[in-house]
Backbone as CSV, one residue per row, in Angstrom:
resi,resn,N_x,N_y,N_z,CA_x,CA_y,CA_z,C_x,C_y,C_z
1,MET,82.810,107.442,165.021,81.823,108.040,165.888,80.756,106.995,166.195
2,PRO,80.659,106.571,167.429,79.653,105.526,167.772,78.272,106.096,167.823
3,HIS,77.298,105.282,167.440,75.909,105.717,167.483,75.069,104.857,168.411
4,GLY,75.621,103.759,168.922,74.875,102.881,169.815,75.115,103.214,171.265
5,PHE,74.893,102.217,172.136,75.056,102.462,173.539,76.510,102.624,173.929
6,GLU,77.451,102.203,173.072,78.875,102.421,173.409,79.223,103.908,173.391
7,ALA,78.413,104.770,172.796,78.662,106.180,172.871,78.556,106.708,174.288
8,PHE,77.774,106.005,175.115,77.657,106.422,176.524,78.732,105.853,177.432
9,LEU,79.507,104.902,176.932,80.508,104.242,177.743,81.862,104.855,177.649
10,GLY,82.142,105.559,176.544,83.413,106.206,176.407,84.335,105.530,175.385
11,PRO,85.420,106.188,175.054,86.301,105.687,173.980,86.951,104.367,174.294
12,TRP,87.076,103.965,175.560,87.719,102.715,175.890,86.898,101.520,175.374
13,SER,85.610,101.716,175.134,84.773,100.621,174.719,84.698,100.436,173.199
14,TYR,85.229,101.381,172.418,85.095,101.281,170.970,85.705,100.031,170.388
15,PRO,86.943,99.673,170.693,87.499,98.427,170.145,86.736,97.159,170.610
16,THR,86.262,97.231,171.862,85.574,96.070,172.402,84.276,95.792,171.621
17,PHE,83.564,96.834,171.243,82.323,96.623,170.542,82.524,96.609,169.017
18,MET,83.617,97.143,168.506,83.865,97.115,167.067,84.158,95.686,166.581
19,ALA,84.872,94.922,167.357,85.250,93.573,166.906,84.000,92.693,166.709
20,PRO,83.063,92.570,167.680,81.880,91.742,167.392,80.953,92.348,166.361
21,HIS,80.862,93.670,166.305,80.016,94.299,165.315,80.549,94.018,163.899
22,SER,81.860,94.176,163.707,82.385,93.906,162.362,82.370,92.440,162.042
23,PHE,82.517,91.552,163.039,82.387,90.113,162.816,80.986,89.816,162.310
24,ALA,79.964,90.366,162.975,78.574,90.038,162.582,78.283,90.564,161.135
25,VAL,78.779,91.734,160.785,78.571,92.245,159.462,79.301,91.412,158.411
26,ILE,80.558,91.126,158.642,81.372,90.405,157.658,80.900,88.957,157.553
27,HIS,80.599,88.336,158.722,80.094,86.959,158.667,78.778,86.879,157.940
28,GLY,77.914,87.854,158.104,76.643,87.895,157.404,76.843,88.002,155.899
29,ILE,77.902,88.670,155.474,78.177,88.777,154.025,78.838,87.497,153.532
30,LEU,79.782,86.949,154.290,80.545,85.791,153.844,79.729,84.491,153.927
31,ILE,78.721,84.440,154.710,77.956,83.194,154.826,77.072,82.947,153.591
32,LEU,76.751,84.021,152.864,75.902,83.890,151.676,76.533,82.977,150.611
33,PRO,77.814,83.157,150.241,78.377,82.203,149.276,78.440,80.790,149.794
34,ALA,78.673,80.657,151.102,78.701,79.284,151.665,77.364,78.581,151.538
35,LEU,76.297,79.282,151.802,74.969,78.706,151.712,74.581,78.473,150.231
36,CYS,74.932,79.415,149.344,74.629,79.262,147.931,75.401,78.081,147.352
37,HIS,76.629,77.870,147.788,77.377,76.719,147.290,76.702,75.402,147.717
38,TYR,76.237,75.338,148.946,75.542,74.128,149.392,74.229,73.914,148.646
39,ARG,73.488,74.979,148.438,72.240,74.855,147.692,72.511,74.452,146.240
40,TYR,73.588,74.974,145.661,73.946,74.576,144.309,74.264,73.067,144.240
41,LEU,74.989,72.598,145.202,75.322,71.158,145.241,74.041,70.308,145.452
42,LEU,73.115,70.782,146.230,71.839,70.096,146.413,71.047,69.991,145.096
43,ILE,71.036,71.098,144.374,70.259,71.127,143.113,70.896,70.240,142.069
44,THR,72.229,70.334,141.956,72.902,69.618,140.871,73.119,68.140,141.132
45,SER,73.235,67.750,142.409,73.587,66.370,142.667,72.467,65.599,143.414
46,GLY,71.390,66.228,143.712,70.286,65.590,144.403,70.470,65.584,145.874
47,ASN,69.943,64.620,146.560,69.987,64.555,148.058,71.174,63.844,148.594
48,THR,72.213,63.658,147.807,73.389,62.862,148.218,74.533,63.766,148.780
49,VAL,74.248,65.021,149.066,75.241,65.913,149.527,75.446,65.729,151.023
50,SER,76.733,65.640,151.392,77.088,65.486,152.797,76.801,66.742,153.593
51,PRO,76.241,66.577,154.798,76.008,67.780,155.629,77.315,68.416,156.086
52,TRP,78.402,67.709,156.020,79.695,68.265,156.438,80.128,69.418,155.541
53,ILE,79.618,69.426,154.318,80.004,70.507,153.374,79.477,71.844,153.907
54,ILE,78.253,71.881,154.349,77.683,73.150,154.872,78.428,73.580,156.138
55,LEU,78.732,72.595,156.980,79.485,72.930,158.210,80.870,73.459,157.848
56,ARG,81.514,72.874,156.872,82.841,73.341,156.459,82.774,74.754,155.932
57,ASN,81.776,75.000,155.066,81.621,76.327,154.458,81.325,77.402,155.493
58,VAL,80.436,77.080,156.450,80.122,78.025,157.482,81.304,78.255,158.423
59,PHE,82.087,77.201,158.700,83.248,77.336,159.529,84.298,78.249,158.886
60,ILE,84.462,78.115,157.572,85.436,78.942,156.813,84.974,80.416,156.891
61,SER,83.697,80.647,156.686,83.193,82.044,156.802,83.278,82.546,158.211
62,PHE,83.126,81.665,159.217,83.272,82.058,160.628,84.714,82.447,160.917
63,LEU,85.662,81.652,160.407,87.072,81.998,160.613,87.483,83.311,159.960
64,ALA,87.005,83.498,158.716,87.345,84.740,158.036,86.712,85.961,158.728
65,GLY,85.432,85.779,159.156,84.798,86.893,159.895,85.456,87.166,161.206
66,SER,85.912,86.154,161.922,86.614,86.333,163.202,87.909,87.086,162.975
67,PHE,88.687,86.616,161.950,89.971,87.274,161.715,89.804,88.732,161.371
68,LEU,88.857,89.052,160.470,88.637,90.453,160.099,88.051,91.274,161.245
69,GLY,87.177,90.634,162.078,86.673,91.331,163.217,87.775,91.715,164.222
70,ILE,88.701,90.807,164.453,89.840,91.099,165.332,90.708,92.158,164.739
71,CYS,90.958,92.093,163.449,91.763,93.120,162.784,91.136,94.531,162.857
72,LEU,89.839,94.584,162.668,89.156,95.887,162.748,89.096,96.391,164.199
73,GLY,88.909,95.499,165.141,88.935,95.896,166.562,90.304,96.426,166.919
74,TYR,91.368,95.805,166.439,92.717,96.270,166.749,92.991,97.590,166.028
75,GLY,92.427,97.770,164.822,92.589,99.016,164.110,91.931,100.170,164.827
76,VAL,90.768,99.915,165.429,90.115,100.982,166.208,90.904,101.264,167.458
77,TYR,91.483,100.216,168.047,92.362,100.421,169.249,93.554,101.297,168.890
78,GLN,94.184,101.036,167.754,95.335,101.849,167.349,94.910,103.278,167.002
79,ALA,93.806,103.412,166.342,93.321,104.750,165.960,92.946,105.570,167.159
80,SER,92.446,104.918,168.206,92.028,105.638,169.423,93.225,106.127,170.234
81,SER,94.409,105.644,169.960,95.583,106.094,170.722,96.038,107.493,170.235
82,ARG,95.593,107.893,169.055,95.935,109.232,168.576,94.830,110.206,168.949
83,PRO,95.167,111.492,168.959,94.100,112.467,169.280,93.038,112.515,168.196
84,TYR,91.869,113.017,168.561,90.748,113.020,167.635,91.028,113.846,166.384
85,ASP,91.701,114.962,166.539,91.995,115.860,165.409,93.202,115.456,164.586
86,HIS,93.828,114.367,164.888,95.053,113.928,164.216,94.787,113.673,162.750
87,TYR,93.677,113.084,162.414,93.391,112.685,161.033,92.916,113.790,160.130
88,PHE,92.494,114.934,160.724,92.017,116.044,159.892,93.124,116.650,159.060
89,GLN,94.353,116.524,159.429,95.427,117.087,158.630,95.634,116.283,157.357
90,PHE,95.152,115.081,157.271,95.314,114.262,156.067,94.107,114.354,155.130
91,VAL,93.062,115.027,155.552,91.838,115.129,154.731,91.933,116.404,153.926
92,THR,91.650,116.319,152.616,91.699,117.512,151.775,90.471,118.427,152.070
93,HIS,90.552,119.667,151.671,89.550,120.648,151.982,88.234,120.375,151.245
94,GLU,88.258,119.585,150.193,87.005,119.285,149.481,86.064,118.415,150.324
95,TRP,86.583,117.748,151.298,85.732,116.853,152.128,85.087,117.554,153.290
96,ILE,85.590,118.716,153.707,85.076,119.368,154.875,84.658,120.811,154.501
97,ASP,83.459,121.218,154.906,82.998,122.578,154.658,83.689,123.584,155.594
98,ALA,83.473,124.838,155.356,84.068,125.900,156.191,83.606,125.850,157.647
99,ASP,82.410,125.376,157.878,81.916,125.306,159.244,82.324,124.015,159.992
100,GLY,83.103,123.163,159.330,83.596,121.960,159.974,82.754,120.714,159.732
101,THR,81.654,120.900,159.027,80.791,119.713,158.733,81.204,119.174,157.378
102,THR,80.651,118.017,157.065,80.980,117.418,155.777,79.675,116.974,155.118
103,PRO,79.562,117.156,153.802,78.377,116.695,153.085,78.382,115.217,152.809
104,TYR,79.499,114.533,153.045,79.624,113.118,152.748,79.323,112.275,153.998
105,ARG,78.582,111.203,153.794,78.273,110.311,154.913,78.528,108.892,154.458
106,TYR,78.876,108.086,155.382,78.985,106.632,155.057,77.614,106.012,155.132
107,ALA,77.464,104.948,154.350,76.170,104.267,154.343,75.809,103.692,155.697
108,CYS,76.792,103.229,156.443,76.481,102.632,157.752,76.086,103.652,158.772
109,ASP,76.506,104.938,158.570,76.103,106.011,159.524,74.645,106.453,159.242
110,MET,74.133,106.158,158.092,72.780,106.627,157.767,71.747,105.691,158.357
111,VAL,72.129,104.514,158.852,71.185,103.568,159.439,70.713,104.053,160.768
112,SER,71.603,104.603,161.582,71.214,104.959,162.943,70.811,106.392,163.077
């Protein structure tokens, strides 16, 4: 369920906006170890660390974020080919109340 401006564009836009959104989230998480590794090398070896190390680390996190962003965008594309109510048959009754709402929310849905 989109909460941004893609909600006004329709279901065709969900995979298009999911790929860069998931890339930004995943790359933001994966870049932290890359930067910490470079800072660790700076602290332990002094100022003799090659700047190519940080570029290599950021490039690896960029590749991983791109790959996962493409995979999630494709997953949304595949999921959108099925009807909206298709997945409710796989959800147990503990997750959905009698009125059709659910008491469970994802952390990312609570932001918007």
